[in-house]
XYZ file of C-alpha atoms in Angstrom:
579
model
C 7.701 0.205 27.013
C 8.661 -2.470 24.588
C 8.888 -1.169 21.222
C 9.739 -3.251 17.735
C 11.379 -1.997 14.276
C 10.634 1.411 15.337
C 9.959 3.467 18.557
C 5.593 3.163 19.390
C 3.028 1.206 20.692
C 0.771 -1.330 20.450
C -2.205 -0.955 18.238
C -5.571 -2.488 17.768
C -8.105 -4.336 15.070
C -11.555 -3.846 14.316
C -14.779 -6.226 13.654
C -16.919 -5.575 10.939
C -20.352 -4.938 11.840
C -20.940 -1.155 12.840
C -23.872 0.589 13.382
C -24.477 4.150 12.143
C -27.037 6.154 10.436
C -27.070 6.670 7.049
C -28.982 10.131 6.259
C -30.970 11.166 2.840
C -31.598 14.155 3.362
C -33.490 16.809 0.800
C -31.735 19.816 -0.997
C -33.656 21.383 -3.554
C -36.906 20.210 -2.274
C -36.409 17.005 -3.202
C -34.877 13.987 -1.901
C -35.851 9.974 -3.383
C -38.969 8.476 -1.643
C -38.472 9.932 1.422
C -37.619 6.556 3.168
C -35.951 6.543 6.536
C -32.413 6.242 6.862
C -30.773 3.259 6.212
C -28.186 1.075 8.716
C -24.871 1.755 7.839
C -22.717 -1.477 8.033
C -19.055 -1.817 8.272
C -17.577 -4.848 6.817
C -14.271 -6.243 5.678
C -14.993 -6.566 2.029
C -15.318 -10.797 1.977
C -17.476 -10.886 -0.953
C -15.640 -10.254 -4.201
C -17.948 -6.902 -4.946
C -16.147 -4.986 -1.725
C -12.534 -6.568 -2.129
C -9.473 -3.704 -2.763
C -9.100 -5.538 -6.152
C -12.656 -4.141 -7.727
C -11.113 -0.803 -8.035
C -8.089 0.494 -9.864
C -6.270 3.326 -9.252
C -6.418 3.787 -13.178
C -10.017 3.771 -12.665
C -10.435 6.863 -10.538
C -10.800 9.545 -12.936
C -12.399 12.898 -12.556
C -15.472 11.905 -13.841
C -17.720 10.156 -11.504
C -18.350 7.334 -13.794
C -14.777 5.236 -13.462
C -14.129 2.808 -16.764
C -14.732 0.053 -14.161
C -18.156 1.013 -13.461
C -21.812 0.431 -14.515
C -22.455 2.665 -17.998
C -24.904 4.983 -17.418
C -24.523 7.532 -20.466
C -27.543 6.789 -21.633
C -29.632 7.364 -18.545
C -31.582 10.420 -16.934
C -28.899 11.809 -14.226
C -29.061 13.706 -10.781
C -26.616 14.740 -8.304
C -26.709 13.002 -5.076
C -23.953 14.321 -2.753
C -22.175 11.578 -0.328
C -20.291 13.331 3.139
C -18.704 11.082 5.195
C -17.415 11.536 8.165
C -15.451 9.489 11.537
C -15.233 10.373 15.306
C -11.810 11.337 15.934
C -11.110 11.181 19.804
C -8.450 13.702 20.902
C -5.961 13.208 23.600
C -6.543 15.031 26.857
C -4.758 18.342 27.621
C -2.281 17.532 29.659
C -1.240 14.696 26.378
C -2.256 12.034 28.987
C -4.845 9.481 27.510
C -7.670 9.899 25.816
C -10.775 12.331 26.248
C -14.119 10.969 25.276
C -16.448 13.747 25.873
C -14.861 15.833 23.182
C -15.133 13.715 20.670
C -15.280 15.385 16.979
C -16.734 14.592 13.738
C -14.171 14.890 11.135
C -14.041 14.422 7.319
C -12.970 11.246 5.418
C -10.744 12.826 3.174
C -8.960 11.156 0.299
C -10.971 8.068 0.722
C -12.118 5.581 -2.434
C -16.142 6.021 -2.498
C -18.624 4.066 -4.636
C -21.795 4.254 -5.452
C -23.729 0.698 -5.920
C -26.484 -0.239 -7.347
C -29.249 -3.335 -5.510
C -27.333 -6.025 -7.881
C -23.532 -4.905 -5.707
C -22.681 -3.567 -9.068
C -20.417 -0.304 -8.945
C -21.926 2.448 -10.624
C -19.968 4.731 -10.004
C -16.435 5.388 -8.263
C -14.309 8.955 -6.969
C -12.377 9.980 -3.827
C -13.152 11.964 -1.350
C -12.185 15.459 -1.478
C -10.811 17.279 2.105
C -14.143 17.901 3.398
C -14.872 14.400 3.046
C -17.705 14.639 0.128
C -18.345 13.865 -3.280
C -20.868 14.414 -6.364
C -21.924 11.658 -8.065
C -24.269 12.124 -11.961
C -26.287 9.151 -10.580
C -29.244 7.422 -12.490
C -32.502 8.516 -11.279
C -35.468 6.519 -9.234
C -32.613 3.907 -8.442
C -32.521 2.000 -5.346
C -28.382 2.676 -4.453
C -25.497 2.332 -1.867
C -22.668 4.529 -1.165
C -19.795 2.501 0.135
C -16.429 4.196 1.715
C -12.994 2.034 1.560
C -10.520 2.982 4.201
C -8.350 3.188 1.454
C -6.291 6.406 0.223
C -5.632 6.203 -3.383
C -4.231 8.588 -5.758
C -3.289 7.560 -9.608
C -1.381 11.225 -10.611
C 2.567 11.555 -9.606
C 2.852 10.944 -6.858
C 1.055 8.006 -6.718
C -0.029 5.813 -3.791
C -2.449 3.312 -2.559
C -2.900 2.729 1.534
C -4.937 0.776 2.913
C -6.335 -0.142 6.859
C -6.993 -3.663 6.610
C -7.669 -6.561 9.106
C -4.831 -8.855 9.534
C -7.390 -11.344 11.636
C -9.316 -11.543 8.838
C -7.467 -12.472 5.917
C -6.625 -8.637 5.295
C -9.375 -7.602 4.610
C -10.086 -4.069 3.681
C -12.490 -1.993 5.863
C -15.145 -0.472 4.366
C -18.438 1.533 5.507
C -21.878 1.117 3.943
C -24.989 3.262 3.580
C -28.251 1.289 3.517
C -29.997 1.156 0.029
C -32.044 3.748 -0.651
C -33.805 5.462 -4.031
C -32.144 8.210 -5.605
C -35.318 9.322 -6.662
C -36.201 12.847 -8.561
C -34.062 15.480 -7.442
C -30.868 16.224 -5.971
C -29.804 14.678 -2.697
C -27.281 14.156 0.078
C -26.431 11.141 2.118
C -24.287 11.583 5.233
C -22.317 8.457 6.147
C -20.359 8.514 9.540
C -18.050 6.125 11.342
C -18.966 6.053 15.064
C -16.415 5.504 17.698
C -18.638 2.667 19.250
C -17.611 4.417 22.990
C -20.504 4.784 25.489
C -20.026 7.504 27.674
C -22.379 6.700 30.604
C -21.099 3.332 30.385
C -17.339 4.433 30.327
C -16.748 1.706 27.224
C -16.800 0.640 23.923
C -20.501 -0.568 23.442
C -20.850 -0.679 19.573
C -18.386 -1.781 16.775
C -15.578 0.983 16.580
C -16.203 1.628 12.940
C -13.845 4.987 13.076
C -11.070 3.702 13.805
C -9.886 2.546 10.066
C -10.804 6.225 9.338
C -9.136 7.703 12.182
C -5.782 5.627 11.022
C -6.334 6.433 7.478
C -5.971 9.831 7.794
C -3.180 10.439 9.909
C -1.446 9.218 6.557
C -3.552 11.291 4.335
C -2.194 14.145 6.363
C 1.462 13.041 6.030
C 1.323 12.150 2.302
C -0.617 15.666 1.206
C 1.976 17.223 3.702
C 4.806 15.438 1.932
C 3.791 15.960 -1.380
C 2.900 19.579 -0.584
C 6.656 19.929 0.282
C 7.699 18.871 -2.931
C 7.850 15.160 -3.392
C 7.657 13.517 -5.969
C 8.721 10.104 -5.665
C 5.667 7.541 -5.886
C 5.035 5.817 -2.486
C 4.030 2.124 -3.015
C 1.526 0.153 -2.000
C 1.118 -0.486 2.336
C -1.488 -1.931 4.456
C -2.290 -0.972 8.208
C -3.187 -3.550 9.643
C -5.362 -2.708 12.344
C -7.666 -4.527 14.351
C -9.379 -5.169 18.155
C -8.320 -8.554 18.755
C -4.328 -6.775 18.168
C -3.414 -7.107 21.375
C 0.663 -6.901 23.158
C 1.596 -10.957 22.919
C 3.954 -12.003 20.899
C 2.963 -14.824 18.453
C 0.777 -15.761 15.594
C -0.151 -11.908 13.746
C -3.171 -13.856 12.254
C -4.597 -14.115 15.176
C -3.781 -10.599 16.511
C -0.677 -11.324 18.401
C 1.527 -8.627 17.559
C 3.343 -7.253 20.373
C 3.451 -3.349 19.938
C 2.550 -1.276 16.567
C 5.279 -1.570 14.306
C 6.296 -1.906 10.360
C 7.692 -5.107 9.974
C 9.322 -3.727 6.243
C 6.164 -4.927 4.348
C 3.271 -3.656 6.373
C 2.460 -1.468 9.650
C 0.552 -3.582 12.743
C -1.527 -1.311 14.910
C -3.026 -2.192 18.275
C -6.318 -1.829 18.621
C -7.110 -3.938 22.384
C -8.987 -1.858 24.404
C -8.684 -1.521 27.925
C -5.223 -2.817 27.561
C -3.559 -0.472 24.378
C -4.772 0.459 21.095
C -3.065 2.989 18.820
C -6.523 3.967 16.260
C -6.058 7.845 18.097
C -2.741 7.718 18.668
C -1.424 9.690 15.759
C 1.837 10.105 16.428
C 2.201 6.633 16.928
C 0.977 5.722 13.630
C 3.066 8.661 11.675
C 6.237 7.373 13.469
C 5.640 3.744 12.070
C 5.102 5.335 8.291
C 7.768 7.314 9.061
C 9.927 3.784 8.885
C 7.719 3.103 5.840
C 9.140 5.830 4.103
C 12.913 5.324 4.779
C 12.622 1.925 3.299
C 11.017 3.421 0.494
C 11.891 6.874 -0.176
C 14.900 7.880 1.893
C 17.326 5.499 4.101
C 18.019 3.894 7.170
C 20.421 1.524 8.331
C 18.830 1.049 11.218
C 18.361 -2.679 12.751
C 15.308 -2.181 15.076
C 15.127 -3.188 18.532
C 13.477 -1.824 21.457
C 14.110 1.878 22.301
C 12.840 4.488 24.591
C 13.816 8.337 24.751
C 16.455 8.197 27.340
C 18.519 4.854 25.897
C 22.009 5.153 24.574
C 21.760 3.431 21.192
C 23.442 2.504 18.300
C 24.178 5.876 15.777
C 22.118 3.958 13.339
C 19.115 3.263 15.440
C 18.912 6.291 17.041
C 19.399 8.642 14.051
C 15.991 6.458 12.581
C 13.736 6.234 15.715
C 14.921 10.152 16.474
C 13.453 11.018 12.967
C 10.214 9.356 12.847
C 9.834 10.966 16.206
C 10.375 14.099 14.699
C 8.315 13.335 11.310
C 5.220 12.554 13.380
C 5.368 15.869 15.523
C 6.245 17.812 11.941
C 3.246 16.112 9.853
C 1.097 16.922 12.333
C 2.097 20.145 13.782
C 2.175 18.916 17.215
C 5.335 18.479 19.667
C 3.671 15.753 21.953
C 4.265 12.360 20.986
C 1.132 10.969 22.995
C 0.540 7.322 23.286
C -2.587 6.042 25.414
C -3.776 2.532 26.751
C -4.978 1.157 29.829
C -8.657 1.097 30.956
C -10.540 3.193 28.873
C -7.626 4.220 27.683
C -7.520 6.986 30.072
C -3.578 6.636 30.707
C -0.593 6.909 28.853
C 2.928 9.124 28.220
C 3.884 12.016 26.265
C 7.027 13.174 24.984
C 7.622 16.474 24.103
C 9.832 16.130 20.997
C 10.606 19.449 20.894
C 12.448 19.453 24.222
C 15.877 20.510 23.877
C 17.046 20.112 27.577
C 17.482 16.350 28.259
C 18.485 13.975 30.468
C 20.410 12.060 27.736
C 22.003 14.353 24.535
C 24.405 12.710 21.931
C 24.479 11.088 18.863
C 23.061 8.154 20.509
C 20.153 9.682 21.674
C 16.688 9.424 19.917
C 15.629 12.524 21.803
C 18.542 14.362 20.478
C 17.998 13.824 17.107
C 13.804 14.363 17.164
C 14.476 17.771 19.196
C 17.351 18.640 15.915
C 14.785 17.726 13.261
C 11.554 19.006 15.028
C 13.132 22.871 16.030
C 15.022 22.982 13.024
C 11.698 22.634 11.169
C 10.128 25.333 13.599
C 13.425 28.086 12.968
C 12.420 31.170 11.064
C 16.548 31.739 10.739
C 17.230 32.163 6.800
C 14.225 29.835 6.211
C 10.372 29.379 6.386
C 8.799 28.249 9.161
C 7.237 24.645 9.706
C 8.637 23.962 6.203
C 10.042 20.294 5.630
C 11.097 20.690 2.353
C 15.042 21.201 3.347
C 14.942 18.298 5.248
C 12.960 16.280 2.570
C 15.637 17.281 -0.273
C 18.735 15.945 2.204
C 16.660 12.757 2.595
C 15.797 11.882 -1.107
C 19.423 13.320 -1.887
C 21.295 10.448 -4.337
C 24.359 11.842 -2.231
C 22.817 10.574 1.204
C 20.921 7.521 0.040
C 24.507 6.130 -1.717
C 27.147 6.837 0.315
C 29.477 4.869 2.044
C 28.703 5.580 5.414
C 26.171 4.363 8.032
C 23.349 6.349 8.301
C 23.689 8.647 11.073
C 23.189 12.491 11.813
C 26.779 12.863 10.547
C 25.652 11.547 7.552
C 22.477 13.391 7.349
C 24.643 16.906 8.373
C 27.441 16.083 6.069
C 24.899 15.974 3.222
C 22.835 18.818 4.526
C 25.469 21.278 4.198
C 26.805 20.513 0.993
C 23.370 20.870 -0.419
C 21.840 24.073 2.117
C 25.012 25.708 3.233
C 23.665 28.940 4.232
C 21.291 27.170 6.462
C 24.191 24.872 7.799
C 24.972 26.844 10.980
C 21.818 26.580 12.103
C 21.152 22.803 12.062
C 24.899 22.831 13.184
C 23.624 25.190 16.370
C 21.218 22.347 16.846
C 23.758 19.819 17.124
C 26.202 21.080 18.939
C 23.166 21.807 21.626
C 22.364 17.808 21.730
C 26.495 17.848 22.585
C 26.679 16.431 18.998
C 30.275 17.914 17.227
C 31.170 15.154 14.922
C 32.138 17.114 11.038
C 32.203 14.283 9.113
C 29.999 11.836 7.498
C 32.055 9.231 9.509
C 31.408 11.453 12.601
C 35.365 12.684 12.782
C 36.055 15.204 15.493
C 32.728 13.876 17.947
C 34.240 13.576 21.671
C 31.043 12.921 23.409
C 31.846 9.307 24.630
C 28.897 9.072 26.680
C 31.430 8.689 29.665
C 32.829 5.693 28.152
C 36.292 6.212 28.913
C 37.642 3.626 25.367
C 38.359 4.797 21.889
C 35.856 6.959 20.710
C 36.253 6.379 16.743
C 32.972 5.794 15.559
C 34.862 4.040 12.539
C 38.353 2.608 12.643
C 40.069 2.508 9.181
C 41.690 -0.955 8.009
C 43.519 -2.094 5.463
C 43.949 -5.040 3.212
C 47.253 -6.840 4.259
C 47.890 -3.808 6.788
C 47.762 -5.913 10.336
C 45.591 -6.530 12.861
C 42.825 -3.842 14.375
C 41.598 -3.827 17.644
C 37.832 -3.801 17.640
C 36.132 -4.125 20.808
C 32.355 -5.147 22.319
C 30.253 -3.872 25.072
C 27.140 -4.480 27.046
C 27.760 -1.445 29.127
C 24.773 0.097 27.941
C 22.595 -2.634 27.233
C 22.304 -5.125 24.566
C 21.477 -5.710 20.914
C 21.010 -2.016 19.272
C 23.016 -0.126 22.063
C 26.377 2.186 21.559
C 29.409 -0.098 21.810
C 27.768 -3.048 20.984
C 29.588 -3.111 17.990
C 32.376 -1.526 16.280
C 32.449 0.104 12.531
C 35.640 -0.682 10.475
C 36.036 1.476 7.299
C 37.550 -0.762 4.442
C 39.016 0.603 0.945
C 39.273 -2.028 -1.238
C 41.395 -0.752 -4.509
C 41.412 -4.366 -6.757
C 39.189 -7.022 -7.457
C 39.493 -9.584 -5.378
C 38.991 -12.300 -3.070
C 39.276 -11.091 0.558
C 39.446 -13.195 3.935
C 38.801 -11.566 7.323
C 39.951 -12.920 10.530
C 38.507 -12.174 13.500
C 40.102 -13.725 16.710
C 39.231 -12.431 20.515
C 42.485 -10.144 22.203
C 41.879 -9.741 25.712
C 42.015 -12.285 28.188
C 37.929 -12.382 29.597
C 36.806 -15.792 30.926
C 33.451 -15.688 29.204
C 33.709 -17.428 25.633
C 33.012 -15.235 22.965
C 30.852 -15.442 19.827
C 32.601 -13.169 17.153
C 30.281 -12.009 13.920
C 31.132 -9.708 11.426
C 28.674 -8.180 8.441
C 30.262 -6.517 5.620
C 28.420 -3.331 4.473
C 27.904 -1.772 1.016
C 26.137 1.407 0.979
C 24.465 0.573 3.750
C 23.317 -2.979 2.149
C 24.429 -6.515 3.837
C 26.540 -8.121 1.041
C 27.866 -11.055 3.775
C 27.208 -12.157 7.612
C 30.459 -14.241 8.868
C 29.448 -16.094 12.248
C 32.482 -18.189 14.496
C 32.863 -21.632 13.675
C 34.167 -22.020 17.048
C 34.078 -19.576 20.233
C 36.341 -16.656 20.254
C 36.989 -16.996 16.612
C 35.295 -15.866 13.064
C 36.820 -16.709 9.688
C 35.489 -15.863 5.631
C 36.173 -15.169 2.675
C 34.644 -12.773 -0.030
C 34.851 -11.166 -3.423
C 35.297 -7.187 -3.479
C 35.270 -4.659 -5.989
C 36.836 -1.511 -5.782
C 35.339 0.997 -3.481
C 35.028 1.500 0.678
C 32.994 -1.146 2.331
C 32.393 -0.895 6.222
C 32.556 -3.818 8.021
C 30.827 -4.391 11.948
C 32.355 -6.413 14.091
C 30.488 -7.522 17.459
C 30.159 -10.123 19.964
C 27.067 -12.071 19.244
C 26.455 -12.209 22.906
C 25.681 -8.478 23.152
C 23.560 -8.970 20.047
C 21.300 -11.668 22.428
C 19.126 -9.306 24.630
C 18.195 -12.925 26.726
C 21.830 -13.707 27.148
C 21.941 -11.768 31.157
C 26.220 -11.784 31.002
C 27.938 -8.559 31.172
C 30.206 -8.844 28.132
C 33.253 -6.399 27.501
C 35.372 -7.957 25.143
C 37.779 -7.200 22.177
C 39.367 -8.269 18.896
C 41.617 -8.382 16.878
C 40.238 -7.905 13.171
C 42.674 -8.456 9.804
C 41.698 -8.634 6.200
C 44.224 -10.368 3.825
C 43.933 -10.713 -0.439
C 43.763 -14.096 -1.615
């Protein structure tokens, strides 16, 4: 399968227009006028009183009057109780598609809720708490709404605001409405629940799928309260899902739902939602693996460059070290090995990988499965540590010492930082490694001789000096193209004066295909400057340097070009001169 910036699948949007039943039901005896429940509509927030922008996160205080709301101080109170709720579909045992028939009604939790009056005028304004309820002091004998946002927001540290929106709609927030009803005398509850839309005795969707911006939702309510829980405290900033049914796998215009596979494109995460074909709404680990990306933009690192990916590829260090991870992430935040992604008719087929494996077909550095099954059973060991704990792991990832060095991001990187900082538990994620045939000691991966049966020189980086001669760095397709090992090769540069600083890059051996030579020059992991050739088989630049160790990748652009079909195998040689 095809997959994007990260490792998944395709996801899917959602129309506005659902139908469920809104209940008011009586506690204490006593429960409005007794009308019949109301329609429950699900729309995308077009008018100005349902768009994200009506509601603040400064807004959402413990009282359930926000600052933004109608004032009611002066009027006769009672509590009316909102529960909402979504059909969550689980997988099927065997992690193969999705079951149906045991469908469950689960809480909206951490959800923005309102409470309008007839006039669309918020009266009132909370969140959700984990069973998916809330308590508003609302004004008696008042004919009012309760309104859900798929939107998570929380204002205290640490802070963030995500939202499932429709990118075919102008990204537009979904939201779910109650009918209006009076509030009446006495204390009440009103149950509103997102329906899947699926008709069993059909063997389809029949309705609008109104859960599925819930279902989405809060697979990242679980990995935020799990991430916080662990001890961050780093505020996450603002990020739409972008979900909806007409998200289907062709490439094109996003507007129009054309997305290709779910992915975060580094601004926002695009989740399939075509059914029949693939949607991602109840594919957790799908969506956990794509704000797993999210979060090494934003919180941790990755030097990663995308591409497409599957388990058993040889890849670049960099690539595989961040699609590994949010492998591993998903199966950590939710407590579940399989990484299960469905589609097809009814979407009653699909794959699972068990991340957890640690017997594979493929083991390195290069391997995503490698570095998911590190991550996922070092997160399950009991050995000098607590169980299912991801705090470790999240301290090496928000370390200032892994987010600044020098070096690529990699598992030597990430092990080279880990043991500095948890050295009594560095045997055991060591154990781990040297299982996946990992043995690089190093955050430059020194010592590794798995080649992947590659018989050329294994040096992940090559060191190279200013005015110190020629290096040979060489380019392969052997394993496939654009984010694969050998692709490229790292050069480590120390730079010790100010200076300008031209690079020469010139092809060595004698192969009759022409050659397009590129280098990027690296800071900390950041692009400071691309060179392309002028000509074939030749690159030329110059640029200003500081003091300190830059690393510098030097490819052929034709193993960059996944359409370009040639077998290329071709080398260089690389020389950096002060001007």
């Amino acid at each position: 399968m095809s997959i994007r910036f990260c490792c998944a699948k395709p996801a899917g949007r959602l129309v506005w227009l659902a139908v469920c039943m809104l209940s008011l039901l009586s506690a204490c005896g006593g429960g409005g006028s007794g009308a019949a429940p109301g329609k429950v509509q699900l729309t995308t927030g077009q008018s100005s009183a349902v768009s994200s922008g009506n509601l603040q996160a400064s807004s959402l205080a413990a009282a359930s009057v926000s600052s933004a709301s109608a004032d009611t101080s002066s009027v006769e109170t009672i509590a009316l109780k909102a529960q909402v709720s979504y059909d969550l579909v689980p997988h099927n045992d065997n992690h193969i598609g999705l079951n149906h028939t045991a469908t469950a009604r689960m809480p909206v939790r951490g959800a923005v809720i309102e409470l309008l009056n007839e006039s669309g005028v918020v009266v009132a304004a909370a969140i959700t708490n984990a069973q998916g309820e809330y308590t508003f002091a609302a004004p008696k004998n008042t004919l009012l709404r309760v309104r859900v946002k798929a939107q998570l927001l929380q204002s205290q540290s640490p802070t963030w605001d995500f939202k499932v929106t429709d990118n075919t709609n102008n990204n537009a927030v979904y939201v779910l409405e109650g009918g209006l009803q009076t509030s009446g005398e006495e204390s009440s509850l009103r149950e509103l629940h997102a329906a899947s839309g699926w008709n069993q005795s059909q063997g389809q969707y029949s309705a609008v799928r109104a859960a599925a911006p819930f279902a989405i939702l809060d697979d990242i309510y679980t990995g935020a309260t799990r991430l916080r829980d662990a001890g961050n405290r780093q505020n996450m900033p603002a990020l739409q899902l972008r979900w909806s049914t007409k998200n289907k796998a062709a490439e094109g215009n996003q507007s129009l739902g054309e997305i290709g596979t779910s992915y975060f494109d580094g601004s926002a995460i695009y989740i399939l939602g075509d059914a029949n074909n693939d949607s991602d709404e109840y594919d957790s680990h799908v969506i956990v693996h794509e704000w797993g990306h999210y979060l090494e933009q934003n919180l941790f690192r990755s030097d990663s460059f995308g591409g497409n990916h599957s388990d058993g590829d040889v890849l670049d260090m960099r690539v595989s070290m961040s699609e590994g991870f949010a492998n591993a992430l998903a199966a950590m935040m939710l407590d579940n090995p399989y990484y299960s992604d469905s589609y097809g008719y009814g979407q009653s087929a699909g794959f699972a990988i068990d991340v957890s494996r640690r017997v594979r077909s493929v083991k390195g550095f290069y391997s995503e499965g490698s570095i998911g099954s590190i991550f996922y059973n070092y997160y399950l060991s009991a050995n000098n540590k607590t169980a299912q704990d991801f705090s470790p792991l999240l301290q090496v990832l928000g370390d200032t010492g892994y987010l600044t060095h020098d070096a690529m991001t990699s598992i030597f990187l990430f092990y080279a930082r880990f043991k500095e900082l948890l050295s009594s538990q560095a045997v055991e994620f060591n154990n781990l490694m040297k299982e996946q045939n990992i043995f690089g000691t190093t955050a430059y991966g020194e010592n590794e001789n798995n080649d992947a049966s590659y018989s050329t020189d294994l040096s992940l980086y090559k060191n190279i000096q200013a005015n110190g001669g020629a290096i040979s760095a060489c380019s392969s397709s052997r394993f496939g193209k654009y984010n694969k090992l050998a692709n490229s090769q790292l050069l480590k540069l120390s730079i010790a004066q100010s200076k300008s600083y031209s690079i020469y890059i010139t092809r060595s051996n004698d192969t009759l295909v022409a050659t397009r030579p590129e280098v990027i020059v690296f800071s900390r992991g950041e692009t400071l400057k691309t060179f392309k050739g002028s000509s074939l088989n030749l690159a030329t630049g110059t640029i200003s340097l500081s003091p300190g160790v830059y690393i510098l990748e030097v490819y052929d652009a034709n193993n960059r070009d996944e359409s370009n079909t040639q077998d290329d195998d071709t080398c260089f040689n690389v020389q950096v001169s002060a001007n």
